[in-house]
CSV table of C-alpha atoms in Angstrom, one decimal:
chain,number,residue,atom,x,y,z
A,1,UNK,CA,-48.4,160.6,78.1
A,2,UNK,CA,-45.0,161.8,76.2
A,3,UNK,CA,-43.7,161.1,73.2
A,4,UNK,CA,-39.7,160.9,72.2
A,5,UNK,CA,-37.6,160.4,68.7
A,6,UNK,CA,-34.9,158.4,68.5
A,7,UNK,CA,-32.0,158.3,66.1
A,8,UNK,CA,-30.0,154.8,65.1
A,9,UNK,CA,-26.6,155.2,64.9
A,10,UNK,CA,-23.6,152.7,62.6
A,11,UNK,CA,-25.0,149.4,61.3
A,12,UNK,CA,-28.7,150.8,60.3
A,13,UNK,CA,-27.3,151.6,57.1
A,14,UNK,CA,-28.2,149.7,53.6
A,15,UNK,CA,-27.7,150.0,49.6
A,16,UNK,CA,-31.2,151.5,48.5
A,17,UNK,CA,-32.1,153.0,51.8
A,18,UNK,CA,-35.2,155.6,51.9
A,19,UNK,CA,-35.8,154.3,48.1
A,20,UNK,CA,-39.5,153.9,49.4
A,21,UNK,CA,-39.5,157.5,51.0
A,22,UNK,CA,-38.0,159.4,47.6
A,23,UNK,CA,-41.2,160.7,46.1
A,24,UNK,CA,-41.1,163.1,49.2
A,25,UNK,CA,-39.4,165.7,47.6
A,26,UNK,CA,-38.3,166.9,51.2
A,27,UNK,CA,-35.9,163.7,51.3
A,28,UNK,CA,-34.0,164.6,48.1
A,29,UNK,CA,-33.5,168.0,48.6
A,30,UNK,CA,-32.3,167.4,52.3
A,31,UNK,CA,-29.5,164.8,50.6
A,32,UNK,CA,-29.0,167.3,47.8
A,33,UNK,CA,-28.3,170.2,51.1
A,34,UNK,CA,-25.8,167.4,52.5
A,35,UNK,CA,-24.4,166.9,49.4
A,36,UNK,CA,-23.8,170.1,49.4
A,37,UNK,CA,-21.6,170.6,52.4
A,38,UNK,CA,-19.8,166.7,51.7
A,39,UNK,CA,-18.9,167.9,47.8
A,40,UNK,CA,-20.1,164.4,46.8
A,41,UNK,CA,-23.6,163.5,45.6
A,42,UNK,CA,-24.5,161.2,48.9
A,43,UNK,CA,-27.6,160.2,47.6
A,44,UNK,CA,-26.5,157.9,45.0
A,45,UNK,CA,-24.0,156.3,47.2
A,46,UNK,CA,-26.7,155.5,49.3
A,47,UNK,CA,-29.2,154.5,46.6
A,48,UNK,CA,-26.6,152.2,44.0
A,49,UNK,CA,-23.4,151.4,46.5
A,50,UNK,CA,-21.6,149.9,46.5
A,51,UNK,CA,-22.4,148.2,49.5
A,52,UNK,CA,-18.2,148.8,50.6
A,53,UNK,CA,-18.1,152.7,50.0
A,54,UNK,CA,-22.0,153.3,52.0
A,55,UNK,CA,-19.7,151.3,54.7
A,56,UNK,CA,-17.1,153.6,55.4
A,57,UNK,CA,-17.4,155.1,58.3
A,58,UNK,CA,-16.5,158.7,56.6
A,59,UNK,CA,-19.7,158.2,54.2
A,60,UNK,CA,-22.1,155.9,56.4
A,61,UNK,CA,-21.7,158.2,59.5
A,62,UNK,CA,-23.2,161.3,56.9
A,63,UNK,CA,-25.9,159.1,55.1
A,64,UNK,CA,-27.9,157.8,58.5
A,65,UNK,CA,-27.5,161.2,59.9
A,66,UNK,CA,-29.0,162.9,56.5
A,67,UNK,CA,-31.6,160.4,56.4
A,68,UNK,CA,-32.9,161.0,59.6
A,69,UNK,CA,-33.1,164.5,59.1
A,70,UNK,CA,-35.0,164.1,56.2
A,71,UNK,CA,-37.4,162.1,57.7
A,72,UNK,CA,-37.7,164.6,60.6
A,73,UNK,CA,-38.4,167.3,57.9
A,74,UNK,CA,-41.2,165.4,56.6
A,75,UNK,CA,-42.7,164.9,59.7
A,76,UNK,CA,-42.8,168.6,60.2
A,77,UNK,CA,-44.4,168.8,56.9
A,78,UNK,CA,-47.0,166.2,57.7
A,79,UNK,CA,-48.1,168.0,60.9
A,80,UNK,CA,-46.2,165.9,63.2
A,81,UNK,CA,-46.7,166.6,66.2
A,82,UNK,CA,-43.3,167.6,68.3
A,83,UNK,CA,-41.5,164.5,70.6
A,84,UNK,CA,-40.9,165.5,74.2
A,85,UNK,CA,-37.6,163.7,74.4
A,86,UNK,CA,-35.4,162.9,71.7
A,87,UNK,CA,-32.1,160.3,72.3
A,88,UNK,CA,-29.8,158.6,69.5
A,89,UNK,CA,-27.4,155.8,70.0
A,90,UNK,CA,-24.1,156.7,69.3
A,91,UNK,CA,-23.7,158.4,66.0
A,92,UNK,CA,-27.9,159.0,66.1
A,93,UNK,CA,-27.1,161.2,69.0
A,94,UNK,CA,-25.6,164.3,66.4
A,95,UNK,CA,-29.6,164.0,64.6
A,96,UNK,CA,-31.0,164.6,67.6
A,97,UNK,CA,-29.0,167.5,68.4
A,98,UNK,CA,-30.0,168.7,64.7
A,99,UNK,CA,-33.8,167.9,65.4
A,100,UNK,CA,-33.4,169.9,69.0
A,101,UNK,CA,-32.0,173.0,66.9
A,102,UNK,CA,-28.9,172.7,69.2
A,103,UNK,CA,-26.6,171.6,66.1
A,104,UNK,CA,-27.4,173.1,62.4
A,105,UNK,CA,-27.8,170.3,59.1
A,106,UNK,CA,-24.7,171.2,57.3
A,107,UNK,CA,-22.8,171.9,60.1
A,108,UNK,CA,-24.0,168.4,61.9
A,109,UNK,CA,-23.0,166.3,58.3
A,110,UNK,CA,-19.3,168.3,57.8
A,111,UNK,CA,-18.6,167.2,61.9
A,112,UNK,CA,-19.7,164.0,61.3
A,113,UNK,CA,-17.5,162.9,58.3
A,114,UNK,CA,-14.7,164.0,60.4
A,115,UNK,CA,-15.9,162.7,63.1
A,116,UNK,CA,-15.3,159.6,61.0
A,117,UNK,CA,-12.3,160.8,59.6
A,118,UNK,CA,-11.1,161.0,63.2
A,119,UNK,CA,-12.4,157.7,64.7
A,120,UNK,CA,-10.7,155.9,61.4
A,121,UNK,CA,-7.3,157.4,62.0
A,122,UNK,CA,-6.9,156.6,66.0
A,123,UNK,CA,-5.9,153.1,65.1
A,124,UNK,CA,-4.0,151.5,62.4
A,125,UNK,CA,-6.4,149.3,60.5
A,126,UNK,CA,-6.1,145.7,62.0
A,127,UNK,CA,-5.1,146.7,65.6
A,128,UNK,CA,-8.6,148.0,66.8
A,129,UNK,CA,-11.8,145.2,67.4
A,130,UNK,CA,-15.1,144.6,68.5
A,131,UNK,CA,-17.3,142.3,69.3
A,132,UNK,CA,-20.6,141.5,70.3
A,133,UNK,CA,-21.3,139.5,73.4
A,134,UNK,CA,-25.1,138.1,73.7
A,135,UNK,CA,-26.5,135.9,77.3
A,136,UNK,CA,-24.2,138.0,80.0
A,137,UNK,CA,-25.1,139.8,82.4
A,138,UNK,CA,-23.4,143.6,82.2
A,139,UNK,CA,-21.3,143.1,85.3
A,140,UNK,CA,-20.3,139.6,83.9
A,141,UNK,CA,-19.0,141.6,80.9
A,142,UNK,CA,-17.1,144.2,82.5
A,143,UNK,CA,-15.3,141.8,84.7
A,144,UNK,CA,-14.3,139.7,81.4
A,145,UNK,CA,-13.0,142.8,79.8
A,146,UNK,CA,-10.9,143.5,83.1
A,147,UNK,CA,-9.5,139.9,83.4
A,148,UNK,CA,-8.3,140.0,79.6
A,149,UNK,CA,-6.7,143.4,78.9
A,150,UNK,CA,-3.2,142.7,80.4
A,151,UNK,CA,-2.0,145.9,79.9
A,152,UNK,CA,-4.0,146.7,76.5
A,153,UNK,CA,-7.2,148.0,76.2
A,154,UNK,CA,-10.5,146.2,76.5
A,155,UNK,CA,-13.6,147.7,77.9
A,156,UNK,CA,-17.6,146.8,77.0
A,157,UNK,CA,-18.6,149.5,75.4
A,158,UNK,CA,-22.4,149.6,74.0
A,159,UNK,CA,-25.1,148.4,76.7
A,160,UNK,CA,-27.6,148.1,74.2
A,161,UNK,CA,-30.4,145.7,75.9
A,162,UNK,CA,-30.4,143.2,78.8
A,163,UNK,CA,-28.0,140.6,77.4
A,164,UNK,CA,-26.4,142.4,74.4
A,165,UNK,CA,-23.1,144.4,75.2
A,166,UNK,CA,-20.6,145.5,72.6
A,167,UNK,CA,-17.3,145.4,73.6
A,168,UNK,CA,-13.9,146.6,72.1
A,169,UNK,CA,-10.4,147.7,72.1
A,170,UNK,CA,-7.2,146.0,70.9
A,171,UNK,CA,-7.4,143.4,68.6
A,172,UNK,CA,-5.8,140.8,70.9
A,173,UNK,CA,-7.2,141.7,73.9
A,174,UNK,CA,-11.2,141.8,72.2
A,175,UNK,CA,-10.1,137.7,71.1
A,176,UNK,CA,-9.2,137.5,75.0
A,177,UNK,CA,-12.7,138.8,76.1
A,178,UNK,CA,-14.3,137.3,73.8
A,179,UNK,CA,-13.2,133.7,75.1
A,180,UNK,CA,-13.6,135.2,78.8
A,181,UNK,CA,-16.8,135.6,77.7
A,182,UNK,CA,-17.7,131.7,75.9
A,183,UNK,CA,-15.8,130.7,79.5
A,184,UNK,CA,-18.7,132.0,81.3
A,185,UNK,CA,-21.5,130.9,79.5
A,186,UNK,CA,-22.0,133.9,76.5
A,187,UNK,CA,-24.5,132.6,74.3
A,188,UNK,CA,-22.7,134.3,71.8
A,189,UNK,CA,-19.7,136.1,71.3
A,190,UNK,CA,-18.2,136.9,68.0
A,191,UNK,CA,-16.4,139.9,66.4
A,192,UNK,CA,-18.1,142.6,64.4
A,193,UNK,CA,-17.0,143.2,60.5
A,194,UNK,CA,-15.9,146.9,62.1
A,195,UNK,CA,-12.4,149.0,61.7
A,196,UNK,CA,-12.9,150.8,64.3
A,197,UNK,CA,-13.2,150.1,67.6
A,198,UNK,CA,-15.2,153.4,69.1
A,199,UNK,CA,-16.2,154.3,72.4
A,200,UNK,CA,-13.4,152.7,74.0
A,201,UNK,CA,-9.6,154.7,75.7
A,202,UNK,CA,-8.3,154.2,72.1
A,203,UNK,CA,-10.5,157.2,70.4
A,204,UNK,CA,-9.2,159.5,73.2
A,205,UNK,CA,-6.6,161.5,70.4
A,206,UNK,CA,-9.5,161.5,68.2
A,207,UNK,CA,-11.9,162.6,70.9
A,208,UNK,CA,-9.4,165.8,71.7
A,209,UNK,CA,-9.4,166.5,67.7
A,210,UNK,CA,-13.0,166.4,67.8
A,211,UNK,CA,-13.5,168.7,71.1
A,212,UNK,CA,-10.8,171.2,68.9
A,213,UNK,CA,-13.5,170.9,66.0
A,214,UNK,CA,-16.3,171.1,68.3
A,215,UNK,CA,-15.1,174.6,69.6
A,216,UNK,CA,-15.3,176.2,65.8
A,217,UNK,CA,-18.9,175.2,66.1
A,218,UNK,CA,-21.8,177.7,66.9
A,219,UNK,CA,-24.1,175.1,69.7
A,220,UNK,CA,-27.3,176.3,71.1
A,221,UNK,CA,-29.5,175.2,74.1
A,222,UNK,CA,-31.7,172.5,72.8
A,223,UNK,CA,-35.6,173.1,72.3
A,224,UNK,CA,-36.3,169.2,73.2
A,225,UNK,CA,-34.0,167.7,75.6
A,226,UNK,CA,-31.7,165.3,74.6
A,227,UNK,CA,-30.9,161.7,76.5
A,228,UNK,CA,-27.1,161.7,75.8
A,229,UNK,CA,-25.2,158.5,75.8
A,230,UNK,CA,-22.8,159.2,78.3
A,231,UNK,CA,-24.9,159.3,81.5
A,232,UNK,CA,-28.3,158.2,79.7
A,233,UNK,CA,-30.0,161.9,81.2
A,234,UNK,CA,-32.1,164.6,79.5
A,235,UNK,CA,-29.8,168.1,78.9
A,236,UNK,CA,-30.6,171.5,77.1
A,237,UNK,CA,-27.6,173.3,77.9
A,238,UNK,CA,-25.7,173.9,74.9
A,239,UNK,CA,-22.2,173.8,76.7
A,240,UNK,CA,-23.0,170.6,78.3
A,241,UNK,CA,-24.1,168.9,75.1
A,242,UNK,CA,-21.1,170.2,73.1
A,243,UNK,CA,-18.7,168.8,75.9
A,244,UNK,CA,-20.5,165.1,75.7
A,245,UNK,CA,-19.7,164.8,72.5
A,246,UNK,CA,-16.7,164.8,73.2
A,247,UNK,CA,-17.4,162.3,76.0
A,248,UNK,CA,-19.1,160.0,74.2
A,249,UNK,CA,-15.9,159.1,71.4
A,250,UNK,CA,-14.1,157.5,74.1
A,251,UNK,CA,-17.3,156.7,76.6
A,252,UNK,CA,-19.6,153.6,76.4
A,253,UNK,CA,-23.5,153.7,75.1
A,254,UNK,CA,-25.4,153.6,77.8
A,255,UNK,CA,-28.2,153.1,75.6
A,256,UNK,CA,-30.6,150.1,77.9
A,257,UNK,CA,-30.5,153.2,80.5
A,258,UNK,CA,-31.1,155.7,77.7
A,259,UNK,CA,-34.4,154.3,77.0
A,260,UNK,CA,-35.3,153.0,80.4
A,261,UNK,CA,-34.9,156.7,81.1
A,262,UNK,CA,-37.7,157.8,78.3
A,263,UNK,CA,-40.3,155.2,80.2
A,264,UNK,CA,-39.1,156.8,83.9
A,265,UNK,CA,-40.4,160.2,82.3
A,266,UNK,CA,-43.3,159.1,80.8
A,267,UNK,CA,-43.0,158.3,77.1
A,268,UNK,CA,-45.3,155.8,76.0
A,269,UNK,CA,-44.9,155.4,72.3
A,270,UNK,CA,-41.7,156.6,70.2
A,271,UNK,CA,-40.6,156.5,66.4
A,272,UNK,CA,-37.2,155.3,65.1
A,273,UNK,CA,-36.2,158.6,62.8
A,274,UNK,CA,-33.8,157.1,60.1
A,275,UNK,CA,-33.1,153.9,58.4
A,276,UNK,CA,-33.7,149.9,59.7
A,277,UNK,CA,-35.3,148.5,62.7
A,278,UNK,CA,-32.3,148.1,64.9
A,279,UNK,CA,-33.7,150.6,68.0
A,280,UNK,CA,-37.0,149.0,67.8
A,281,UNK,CA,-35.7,145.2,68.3
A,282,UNK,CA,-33.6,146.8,70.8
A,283,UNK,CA,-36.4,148.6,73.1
A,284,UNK,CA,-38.5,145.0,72.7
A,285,UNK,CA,-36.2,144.1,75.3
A,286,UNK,CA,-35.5,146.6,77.0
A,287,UNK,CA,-39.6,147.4,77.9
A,288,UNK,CA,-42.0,146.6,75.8
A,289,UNK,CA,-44.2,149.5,77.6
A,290,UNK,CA,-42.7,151.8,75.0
A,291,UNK,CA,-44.3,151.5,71.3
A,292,UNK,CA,-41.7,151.9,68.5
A,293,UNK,CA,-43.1,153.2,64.7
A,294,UNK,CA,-40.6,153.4,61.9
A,295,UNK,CA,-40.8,156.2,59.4
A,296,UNK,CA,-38.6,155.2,56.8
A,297,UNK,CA,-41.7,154.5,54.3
A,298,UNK,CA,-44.8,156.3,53.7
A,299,UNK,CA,-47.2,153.0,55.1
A,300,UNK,CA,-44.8,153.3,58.0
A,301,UNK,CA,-45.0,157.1,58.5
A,302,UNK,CA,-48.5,157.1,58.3
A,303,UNK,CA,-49.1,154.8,61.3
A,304,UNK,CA,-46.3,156.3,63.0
A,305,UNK,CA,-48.3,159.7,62.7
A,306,UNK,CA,-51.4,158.5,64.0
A,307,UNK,CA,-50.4,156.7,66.9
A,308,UNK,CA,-48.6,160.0,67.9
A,309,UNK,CA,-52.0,162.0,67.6
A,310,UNK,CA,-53.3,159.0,69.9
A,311,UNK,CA,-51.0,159.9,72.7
């Protein structure tokens, strides 16, 4: 039996997250280390808000990924013992590339600040949208998207769980979808409170400043292969991983194969390394063969840690 991390990504985020984990002395210091690198103290954003400046992008992008860490480092401490797989959705995916020692801390929190420095500026605020679409089948999606773009740009772009796509793109043509969507029987489809709509053909300018950014960065192989979002399959080469990065700004989450792709190589239980609950919900439905701890508290950690010694 194997065992995998995984890293949440955008949304996970909360004023007075890890509050319950900050008498591990391992979780200050790795937000003092990030603090560090950001020249802001990121730990009180994250602890007293407000609620609107942990939600930019350029400060919540930072926080989950420094939280995870954290976590991660007390789990080494505690005697954790090492996942065979690690995967993050979306942003999560830059922790597990810190956890697999392909990408270092300080150089993982600097890249992802602009990361969301880059995301924010590839569309004027108002233009970009996305939205949530709950009920569909994927293919029932995609065609939606293709029916409403009329020459703008539209596309699902999350697969997060049988009957939960994200998708996004121009404003107008996201309110077109989503009525494509109610047309064909969406239980629910409604707009996300989100500036920027990623992973669509409208972060491809801030996916080529990215990949310039990316090649100032020292990558190494990965010691525990990663399942990237791009094609939801386990890689250790440094030069691939550094290139689907780049990917994965202007590519959709394929994160229901991600984790159907854990279960195909044998992972039976897995912790959720960082804030919230979001990935466990999410692998509920996707297959509930695969057993989901939190770590984001220490009653949490500790049953995390032995059901890892179990498998």
């Amino acid at each position: 039996m194997k065992s995998a991390f995984i890293f949440p990504g955008q949304g996970s985020q909360s004023v007075g997250m890890l509050s319950d984990a900050a008498a591990w002395p391992v979780v200050t210091e790795t937000f003092a280390e990030a603090s560090s690198a950001l020249g802001f103290d990121l730990w009180q954003v994250c602890q007293n808000g407000p609620a609107e400046e942990l939600n930019q992008t350029t400060v919540t992008q930072p926080a989950l990924l420094t939280a995870s860490v954290a976590l991660w480092r007390q789990w080494c401490q505690a005697g954790g013992p090492r996942p065979d797989l690690v995967a993050g959705h979306s942003l999560g995916e830059y922790s597990a590339l810190v956890v697999a020692e392909s990408l270092g801390f300080a150089e993982a929190v600097k890249l992802v600040r602009l990361r969301g420095e880059l995301m924010q500026g590839a569309v004027p605020a108002g233009e970009g949208k996305m939205a949530a679409i709950l009920g569909l089948e994927d293919q029932d999606v995609i065609a939606a998207c293709e029916g409403a773009a009329q020459g703008d740009v539209v596309s699902a772009v999350n697969f997060n769980a049988p009957g939960q796509v994200v998708v996004a793109g121009s404003a107008a043509a996201v309110d077109r979808a989503i009525d494509a969507c109610r047309e064909k029987g969406a239980r629910k489809a409604m707009p996300l409170p989100v500036s920027v709509p990623s992973h669509c053909a409208l972060m491809k300018d801030a996916a080529e400043q990215l990949a310039e950014a990316l090649e100032g960065v020292s990558f190494n192989d990965a010691v525990i292969p990663v399942v990237q979002n791009v094609h939801a399959a386990p890689e250790t080469d440094a030069a691939a991983l550094r290139a689907n990065l780049v990917k994965q700004l202007y590519s959709p989450v394929l994160w229901t194969d991600s984790v159907r792709r854990l279960v195909q190589e044998g992972v039976t239980v897995a912790a959720e390394c960082g804030t919230g609950k979001v990935l466990a919900g999410l692998a509920k439905r996707i297959d509930r063969s695969l057993a989901v701890h939190g770590l984001e508290n220490p009653e949490a950690f500790d049953g995390a840690l032995g059901a890892f010694n179990k498998s």
